PDB file of C-alpha atoms in Angstrom:
ATOM      1  CA  GLY A   1      17.148   1.970  -2.976  1.00 76.00           C
ATOM      2  CA  ASP A   2      14.036   1.540  -5.064  1.00 84.00           C
ATOM      3  CA  SER A   3      11.710   4.401  -5.832  1.00 89.00           C
ATOM      4  CA  VAL A   4       8.386   4.827  -7.563  1.00 94.00           C
ATOM      5  CA  THR A   5       7.328   8.130  -9.084  1.00 96.00           C
ATOM      6  CA  GLN A   6       3.795   9.200  -9.856  1.00 96.00           C
ATOM      7  CA  THR A   7       4.057  12.661 -11.279  1.00 92.00           C
ATOM      8  CA  GLU A   8       0.410  13.715 -11.144  1.00 95.00           C
ATOM      9  CA  GLY A   9      -1.218  14.277  -7.829  1.00 95.00           C
ATOM     10  CA  LEU A  10      -4.598  14.825  -9.431  1.00 97.00           C
ATOM     11  CA  VAL A  11      -5.960  13.801 -12.803  1.00 98.00           C
ATOM     12  CA  THR A  12      -9.372  15.045 -13.875  1.00 98.00           C
ATOM     13  CA  VAL A  13     -11.102  13.500 -16.858  1.00 98.00           C
ATOM     14  CA  THR A  14     -14.546  13.638 -18.387  1.00 97.00           C
ATOM     15  CA  GLU A  15     -16.656  10.492 -18.299  1.00 97.00           C
ATOM     16  CA  GLY A  16     -16.213   8.423 -21.437  1.00 97.00           C
ATOM     17  CA  LEU A  17     -12.804   9.804 -22.331  1.00 98.00           C
ATOM     18  CA  PRO A  18      -9.521   7.916 -22.050  1.00 98.00           C
ATOM     19  CA  VAL A  19      -7.309   8.258 -19.012  1.00 98.00           C
ATOM     20  CA  LYS A  20      -3.657   7.565 -18.362  1.00 98.00           C
ATOM     21  CA  LEU A  21      -1.924   7.577 -14.984  1.00 98.00           C
ATOM     22  CA  ASN A  22       1.837   7.699 -15.107  1.00 97.00           C
ATOM     23  CA  CYS A  23       4.218   5.537 -13.118  1.00 97.00           C
ATOM     24  CA  THR A  24       7.997   5.360 -13.457  1.00 96.00           C
ATOM     25  CA  TYR A  25      10.491   3.663 -11.227  1.00 93.00           C
ATOM     26  CA  GLN A  26      14.119   3.279 -10.297  1.00 90.00           C
ATOM     27  CA  THR A  27      15.623  -0.026  -9.248  1.00 85.00           C
ATOM     28  CA  THR A  28      18.869  -1.842  -9.744  1.00 78.00           C
ATOM     29  CA  TYR A  29      17.268  -5.267  -9.584  1.00 75.00           C
ATOM     30  CA  LEU A  30      16.071  -7.152 -12.651  1.00 68.00           C
ATOM     31  CA  THR A  31      13.320  -9.413 -11.371  1.00 68.00           C
ATOM     32  CA  ILE A  32      10.681  -7.299  -9.718  1.00 82.00           C
ATOM     33  CA  ALA A  33       6.924  -7.309  -9.450  1.00 89.00           C
ATOM     34  CA  PHE A  34       4.790  -4.269 -10.190  1.00 93.00           C
ATOM     35  CA  PHE A  35       1.334  -3.459  -8.947  1.00 95.00           C
ATOM     36  CA  TRP A  36      -1.398  -0.915  -9.294  1.00 97.00           C
ATOM     37  CA  TYR A  37      -3.606  -0.526  -6.221  1.00 98.00           C
ATOM     38  CA  VAL A  38      -6.848   1.439  -6.065  1.00 98.00           C
ATOM     39  CA  GLN A  39      -8.332   3.006  -2.955  1.00 97.00           C
ATOM     40  CA  TYR A  40     -11.938   4.144  -3.059  1.00 96.00           C
ATOM     41  CA  LEU A  41     -13.106   6.757  -0.581  1.00 94.00           C
ATOM     42  CA  ASN A  42     -13.065   5.429   2.999  1.00 90.00           C
ATOM     43  CA  GLU A  43     -12.019   1.986   1.774  1.00 93.00           C
ATOM     44  CA  ALA A  44      -8.874  -0.094   2.030  1.00 94.00           C
ATOM     45  CA  PRO A  45      -6.410  -0.147  -0.875  1.00 96.00           C
ATOM     46  CA  GLN A  46      -6.942  -3.172  -3.098  1.00 96.00           C
ATOM     47  CA  VAL A  47      -4.923  -4.608  -5.923  1.00 96.00           C
ATOM     48  CA  LEU A  48      -5.970  -3.698  -9.443  1.00 97.00           C
ATOM     49  CA  LEU A  49      -3.165  -5.092 -11.618  1.00 94.00           C
ATOM     50  CA  LYS A  50       0.062  -7.006 -11.234  1.00 93.00           C
ATOM     51  CA  SER A  51       2.903  -7.638 -13.671  1.00 92.00           C
ATOM     52  CA  SER A  52       6.469  -8.829 -13.722  1.00 88.00           C
ATOM     53  CA  THR A  53       6.851  -9.574 -17.441  1.00 91.00           C
ATOM     54  CA  ASP A  54       8.444  -7.042 -19.725  1.00 91.00           C
ATOM     55  CA  ASN A  55       6.297  -5.771 -22.617  1.00 93.00           C
ATOM     56  CA  LYS A  56       3.277  -7.850 -21.644  1.00 94.00           C
ATOM     57  CA  ARG A  57      -0.105  -6.121 -21.350  1.00 95.00           C
ATOM     58  CA  THR A  58      -2.051  -6.872 -18.183  1.00 95.00           C
ATOM     59  CA  GLU A  59      -5.759  -6.101 -17.929  1.00 96.00           C
ATOM     60  CA  HIS A  60      -8.387  -6.044 -15.204  1.00 95.00           C
ATOM     61  CA  GLN A  61     -11.712  -4.255 -14.754  1.00 93.00           C
ATOM     62  CA  GLY A  62     -11.218  -2.312 -17.994  1.00 96.00           C
ATOM     63  CA  PHE A  63      -7.827  -0.990 -16.947  1.00 97.00           C
ATOM     64  CA  HIS A  64      -4.584  -2.082 -18.558  1.00 97.00           C
ATOM     65  CA  ALA A  65      -0.889  -1.562 -18.014  1.00 97.00           C
ATOM     66  CA  THR A  66       2.267  -2.743 -19.746  1.00 95.00           C
ATOM     67  CA  LEU A  67       5.606  -3.006 -18.010  1.00 93.00           C
ATOM     68  CA  HIS A  68       8.327  -1.397 -20.108  1.00 93.00           C
ATOM     69  CA  LYS A  69      11.709  -2.022 -18.545  1.00 90.00           C
ATOM     70  CA  SER A  70      13.435  -0.068 -21.317  1.00 91.00           C
ATOM     71  CA  SER A  71      11.737   3.111 -20.128  1.00 93.00           C
ATOM     72  CA  SER A  72      11.224   2.036 -16.489  1.00 92.00           C
ATOM     73  CA  SER A  73       7.510   2.611 -16.723  1.00 94.00           C
ATOM     74  CA  PHE A  74       4.251   0.907 -15.786  1.00 95.00           C
ATOM     75  CA  HIS A  75       1.535   3.383 -16.789  1.00 97.00           C
ATOM     76  CA  LEU A  76      -2.131   2.651 -16.097  1.00 98.00           C
ATOM     77  CA  GLN A  77      -4.676   3.304 -18.836  1.00 98.00           C
ATOM     78  CA  LYS A  78      -8.346   2.996 -19.540  1.00 98.00           C
ATOM     79  CA  SER A  79     -10.056   3.733 -22.831  1.00 97.00           C
ATOM     80  CA  SER A  80     -13.285   5.085 -21.359  1.00 97.00           C
ATOM     81  CA  ALA A  81     -13.349   6.463 -17.820  1.00 97.00           C
ATOM     82  CA  GLN A  82     -16.422   5.882 -15.663  1.00 97.00           C
ATOM     83  CA  LEU A  83     -17.691   7.929 -12.733  1.00 97.00           C
ATOM     84  CA  SER A  84     -17.085   4.910 -10.510  1.00 97.00           C
ATOM     85  CA  ASP A  85     -13.364   5.006 -11.363  1.00 98.00           C
ATOM     86  CA  SER A  86     -12.904   8.076  -9.203  1.00 98.00           C
ATOM     87  CA  ALA A  87     -10.434   6.978  -6.556  1.00 98.00           C
ATOM     88  CA  LEU A  88      -6.824   7.163  -5.393  1.00 97.00           C
ATOM     89  CA  TYR A  89      -4.443   5.030  -7.441  1.00 98.00           C
ATOM     90  CA  TYR A  90      -1.067   3.790  -6.261  1.00 97.00           C
ATOM     91  CA  CYS A  91       1.746   2.287  -8.272  1.00 97.00           C
ATOM     92  CA  ALA A  92       4.028  -0.058  -6.316  1.00 95.00           C
ATOM     93  CA  LEU A  93       6.977  -2.378  -6.802  1.00 92.00           C
ATOM     94  CA  SER A  94       8.404  -5.304  -4.867  1.00 89.00           C
ATOM     95  CA  ASP A  95      12.136  -5.852  -4.956  1.00 82.00           C
ATOM     96  CA  PRO A  96      13.390  -9.285  -3.808  1.00 76.00           C
ATOM     97  CA  SER A  97      16.916  -7.938  -3.371  1.00 73.00           C
ATOM     98  CA  ASN A  98      15.527  -5.824  -0.557  1.00 73.00           C
ATOM     99  CA  ASP A  99      12.899  -7.107   1.846  1.00 79.00           C
ATOM    100  CA  ASN A 100      10.394  -7.552  -0.997  1.00 82.00           C
ATOM    101  CA  ALA A 101       7.886  -5.361   0.767  1.00 87.00           C
ATOM    102  CA  PRO A 102       6.017  -3.254  -1.767  1.00 90.00           C
ATOM    103  CA  ARG A 103       7.129   0.362  -2.060  1.00 92.00           C
ATOM    104  CA  PHE A 104       4.456   2.769  -3.188  1.00 95.00           C
ATOM    105  CA  GLY A 105       4.399   5.953  -5.175  1.00 96.00           C
ATOM    106  CA  ALA A 106       2.806   9.101  -3.808  1.00 96.00           C
ATOM    107  CA  GLY A 107      -0.506   8.228  -5.425  1.00 97.00           C
ATOM    108  CA  THR A 108      -2.679   9.863  -8.087  1.00 97.00           C
ATOM    109  CA  LYS A 109      -6.195  10.939  -7.360  1.00 97.00           C
ATOM    110  CA  LEU A 110      -8.432  10.329 -10.356  1.00 98.00           C
ATOM    111  CA  SER A 111     -11.541  12.441 -10.589  1.00 98.00           C
ATOM    112  CA  VAL A 112     -14.033  11.537 -13.314  1.00 98.00           C
ATOM    113  CA  LYS A 113     -16.533  14.282 -14.095  1.00 97.00           C
ATOM    114  CA  PRO A 114     -19.887  13.862 -15.859  1.00 96.00           C
TER     115      PRO A 114
ATOM    116  CA  ASP B   1     -13.632 -15.005   4.779  1.00 71.00           C
ATOM    117  CA  MET B   2     -10.411 -13.267   3.714  1.00 81.00           C
ATOM    118  CA  LYS B   3     -10.073 -10.287   5.935  1.00 92.00           C
ATOM    119  CA  VAL B   4      -7.626  -7.937   7.606  1.00 96.00           C
ATOM    120  CA  THR B   5      -9.178  -6.224  10.597  1.00 96.00           C
ATOM    121  CA  GLN B   6      -7.827  -3.114  12.251  1.00 96.00           C
ATOM    122  CA  MET B   7      -8.838  -1.705  15.599  1.00 90.00           C
ATOM    123  CA  PRO B   8      -9.695   0.971  16.398  1.00 91.00           C
ATOM    124  CA  ARG B   9     -10.841   2.828  13.253  1.00 93.00           C
ATOM    125  CA  TYR B  10     -10.410   6.247  14.819  1.00 96.00           C
ATOM    126  CA  LEU B  11      -8.233   7.295  17.708  1.00 96.00           C
ATOM    127  CA  ILE B  12      -7.417  10.616  19.356  1.00 97.00           C
ATOM    128  CA  LYS B  13      -4.459  10.821  21.696  1.00 97.00           C
ATOM    129  CA  ARG B  14      -2.512  13.538  23.412  1.00 97.00           C
ATOM    130  CA  MET B  15       1.159  14.091  22.761  1.00 97.00           C
ATOM    131  CA  GLY B  16       3.225  11.887  25.043  1.00 97.00           C
ATOM    132  CA  GLU B  17       0.589   9.186  25.451  1.00 97.00           C
ATOM    133  CA  ASN B  18       1.228   5.619  24.389  1.00 96.00           C
ATOM    134  CA  VAL B  19      -0.693   4.247  21.436  1.00 97.00           C
ATOM    135  CA  LEU B  20      -1.501   0.663  20.513  1.00 96.00           C
ATOM    136  CA  LEU B  21      -2.856  -0.173  17.067  1.00 96.00           C
ATOM    137  CA  GLU B  22      -3.967  -3.715  16.520  1.00 96.00           C
ATOM    138  CA  CYS B  23      -4.317  -5.773  13.382  1.00 97.00           C
ATOM    139  CA  GLY B  24      -5.610  -9.255  12.717  1.00 97.00           C
ATOM    140  CA  GLN B  25      -5.888 -11.465   9.659  1.00 96.00           C
ATOM    141  CA  ASP B  26      -7.754 -14.719   9.113  1.00 94.00           C
ATOM    142  CA  MET B  27      -5.814 -16.039   6.117  1.00 92.00           C
ATOM    143  CA  SER B  28      -2.828 -17.580   7.935  1.00 91.00           C
ATOM    144  CA  HIS B  29      -0.566 -15.265   5.975  1.00 94.00           C
ATOM    145  CA  GLU B  30       3.092 -15.385   6.949  1.00 94.00           C
ATOM    146  CA  THR B  31       3.914 -11.769   6.279  1.00 95.00           C
ATOM    147  CA  MET B  32       2.338  -8.669   7.713  1.00 96.00           C
ATOM    148  CA  TYR B  33       3.090  -4.988   7.271  1.00 97.00           C
ATOM    149  CA  TRP B  34       2.419  -1.608   8.772  1.00 98.00           C
ATOM    150  CA  TYR B  35       2.240   1.445   6.512  1.00 98.00           C
ATOM    151  CA  ARG B  36       1.277   5.017   7.170  1.00 98.00           C
ATOM    152  CA  GLN B  37      -0.533   7.128   4.609  1.00 96.00           C
ATOM    153  CA  ASP B  38       0.055  10.842   4.278  1.00 95.00           C
ATOM    154  CA  PRO B  39      -1.116  13.157   1.472  1.00 90.00           C
ATOM    155  CA  GLY B  40       1.560  13.608  -1.148  1.00 89.00           C
ATOM    156  CA  LEU B  41       3.722  10.878   0.371  1.00 93.00           C
ATOM    157  CA  GLY B  42       1.660   7.828  -0.374  1.00 94.00           C
ATOM    158  CA  LEU B  43       2.036   4.678   1.692  1.00 96.00           C
ATOM    159  CA  GLN B  44       5.289   4.462   3.598  1.00 96.00           C
ATOM    160  CA  LEU B  45       6.516   1.208   5.097  1.00 96.00           C
ATOM    161  CA  ILE B  46       7.060   1.294   8.850  1.00 97.00           C
ATOM    162  CA  TYR B  47       7.690  -2.361   9.685  1.00 97.00           C
ATOM    163  CA  ILE B  48       7.450  -5.764   8.080  1.00 96.00           C
ATOM    164  CA  SER B  49       6.957  -9.021   9.932  1.00 96.00           C
ATOM    165  CA  TYR B  50       7.940 -12.257   8.214  1.00 94.00           C
ATOM    166  CA  ASP B  51       6.366 -14.421  10.890  1.00 94.00           C
ATOM    167  CA  VAL B  52       6.042 -14.677  14.679  1.00 96.00           C
ATOM    168  CA  ASP B  53       8.857 -12.732  16.386  1.00 96.00           C
ATOM    169  CA  SER B  54      10.558 -12.104  13.027  1.00 95.00           C
ATOM    170  CA  ASN B  55      10.232  -8.390  12.439  1.00 96.00           C
ATOM    171  CA  SER B  56      12.246  -5.979  10.367  1.00 94.00           C
ATOM    172  CA  GLU B  57      12.370  -2.222  10.090  1.00 95.00           C
ATOM    173  CA  GLY B  58      10.910  -0.587   7.049  1.00 94.00           C
ATOM    174  CA  ASP B  59      11.721   2.849   5.718  1.00 93.00           C
ATOM    175  CA  ILE B  60      10.389   4.981   8.590  1.00 96.00           C
ATOM    176  CA  PRO B  61      10.633   2.930  11.816  1.00 97.00           C
ATOM    177  CA  LYS B  62      11.718   5.746  14.125  1.00 96.00           C
ATOM    178  CA  GLY B  63       9.211   6.292  16.905  1.00 96.00           C
ATOM    179  CA  TYR B  64       7.478   2.960  16.339  1.00 98.00           C
ATOM    180  CA  ARG B  65       7.816  -0.599  17.487  1.00 97.00           C
ATOM    181  CA  VAL B  66       5.891  -3.732  16.677  1.00 98.00           C
ATOM    182  CA  SER B  67       4.915  -6.996  18.245  1.00 98.00           C
ATOM    183  CA  ARG B  68       3.882 -10.270  16.637  1.00 98.00           C
ATOM    184  CA  LYS B  69       3.342 -13.119  19.075  1.00 97.00           C
ATOM    185  CA  LYS B  70       0.762 -14.974  16.998  1.00 96.00           C
ATOM    186  CA  ARG B  71       0.752 -15.331  13.227  1.00 96.00           C
ATOM    187  CA  GLU B  72      -2.692 -13.756  12.944  1.00 96.00           C
ATOM    188  CA  HIS B  73      -1.954 -10.650  15.047  1.00 97.00           C
ATOM    189  CA  PHE B  74       0.416  -7.761  14.434  1.00 98.00           C
ATOM    190  CA  SER B  75       0.525  -4.718  16.705  1.00 97.00           C
ATOM    191  CA  LEU B  76       2.027  -1.280  16.170  1.00 98.00           C
ATOM    192  CA  ILE B  77       3.080   0.620  19.274  1.00 98.00           C
ATOM    193  CA  LEU B  78       3.879   4.296  19.572  1.00 97.00           C
ATOM    194  CA  ASP B  79       5.670   5.033  22.823  1.00 91.00           C
ATOM    195  CA  SER B  80       5.079   8.669  23.732  1.00 95.00           C
ATOM    196  CA  ALA B  81       3.218   9.753  20.618  1.00 96.00           C
ATOM    197  CA  LYS B  82       4.206  12.883  18.765  1.00 97.00           C
ATOM    198  CA  THR B  83       2.050  15.274  16.767  1.00 97.00           C
ATOM    199  CA  ASN B  84       3.889  14.356  13.565  1.00 97.00           C
ATOM    200  CA  GLN B  85       2.626  10.808  13.981  1.00 98.00           C
ATOM    201  CA  THR B  86      -0.862  11.997  13.144  1.00 98.00           C
ATOM    202  CA  SER B  87      -1.693   9.899  10.111  1.00 98.00           C
ATOM    203  CA  VAL B  88      -3.741   7.046   8.744  1.00 97.00           C
ATOM    204  CA  TYR B  89      -2.155   3.694   9.544  1.00 98.00           C
ATOM    205  CA  PHE B  90      -2.733   0.661   7.373  1.00 98.00           C
ATOM    206  CA  CYS B  91      -2.000  -2.919   8.233  1.00 98.00           C
ATOM    207  CA  ALA B  92      -1.593  -5.412   5.417  1.00 97.00           C
ATOM    208  CA  SER B  93      -0.791  -9.079   4.960  1.00 96.00           C
ATOM    209  CA  SER B  94       0.486 -11.320   2.197  1.00 93.00           C
ATOM    210  CA  LEU B  95       0.906 -15.062   1.800  1.00 90.00           C
ATOM    211  CA  SER B  96       4.680 -14.796   1.954  1.00 82.00           C
ATOM    212  CA  ALA B  97       7.091 -11.917   1.573  1.00 74.00           C
ATOM    213  CA  PHE B  98       8.864 -13.658  -1.283  1.00 78.00           C
ATOM    214  CA  SER B  99       5.933 -14.864  -3.307  1.00 76.00           C
ATOM    215  CA  ASN B 100       5.293 -11.464  -4.924  1.00 77.00           C
ATOM    216  CA  GLU B 101       1.638 -11.866  -4.161  1.00 84.00           C
ATOM    217  CA  ARG B 102      -0.682  -8.978  -3.593  1.00 90.00           C
ATOM    218  CA  LEU B 103      -1.232  -7.345  -0.256  1.00 94.00           C
ATOM    219  CA  PHE B 104      -4.533  -7.482   1.579  1.00 96.00           C
ATOM    220  CA  PHE B 105      -5.158  -4.265   3.471  1.00 97.00           C
ATOM    221  CA  GLY B 106      -7.237  -3.410   6.484  1.00 96.00           C
ATOM    222  CA  HIS B 107      -9.485  -0.348   6.473  1.00 95.00           C
ATOM    223  CA  GLY B 108      -6.971   1.731   8.360  1.00 96.00           C
ATOM    224  CA  THR B 109      -6.795   3.544  11.678  1.00 97.00           C
ATOM    225  CA  LYS B 110      -6.971   7.318  11.603  1.00 97.00           C
ATOM    226  CA  LEU B 111      -4.798   8.548  14.459  1.00 97.00           C
ATOM    227  CA  SER B 112      -4.804  12.141  15.635  1.00 97.00           C
ATOM    228  CA  VAL B 113      -2.149  13.185  18.135  1.00 97.00           C
ATOM    229  CA  LEU B 114      -2.994  16.503  19.753  1.00 96.00           C
TER     230      LEU B 114
END
């Protein structure tokens, strides 16, 4: 089956510095959709980015991610972290060969310090 | 207003009691989901519903059942709750399971089984 791996449980970064959250995946299907969701404290998860095109950069709210099928990765990056970016971030994929329900990684908590 | 509503927000039950978690959406979405969120495990899919009375098991269905009699309502039932079912439960909806569209999440129900 499909799997999504987020290796860091916690990432701490100083405000204004760049941040990268890692996401790798395993799937045997070729046409899949990838997502990054963000969950602020006591809030519902909400979509941040979506991509299904190889090697195309997707951007939203200052964050960007590029799907690289050659390395099975969809890392999330931001050039300058803000205090308000502190949240729990999930990488997810939808596989139409399965039930197409998104499968999520374990999540990475981003903590931005002043 | 595009909303997924979950009731109740907090619930405490004793082991062996029955639990009913309710979810509603006002977007006429075909597909609805139940996930549970546990630290270090992320969001795990319990059930997916493609439409009224068209439900399918997710990755961790054991100990749960669902009911969808109207498109806008999706219930999760725990018959004889167990302590290891203590978790935060999220309901979500999407336009269609096969459109690769984003999920809209409710705010979650925090269930404690004592």
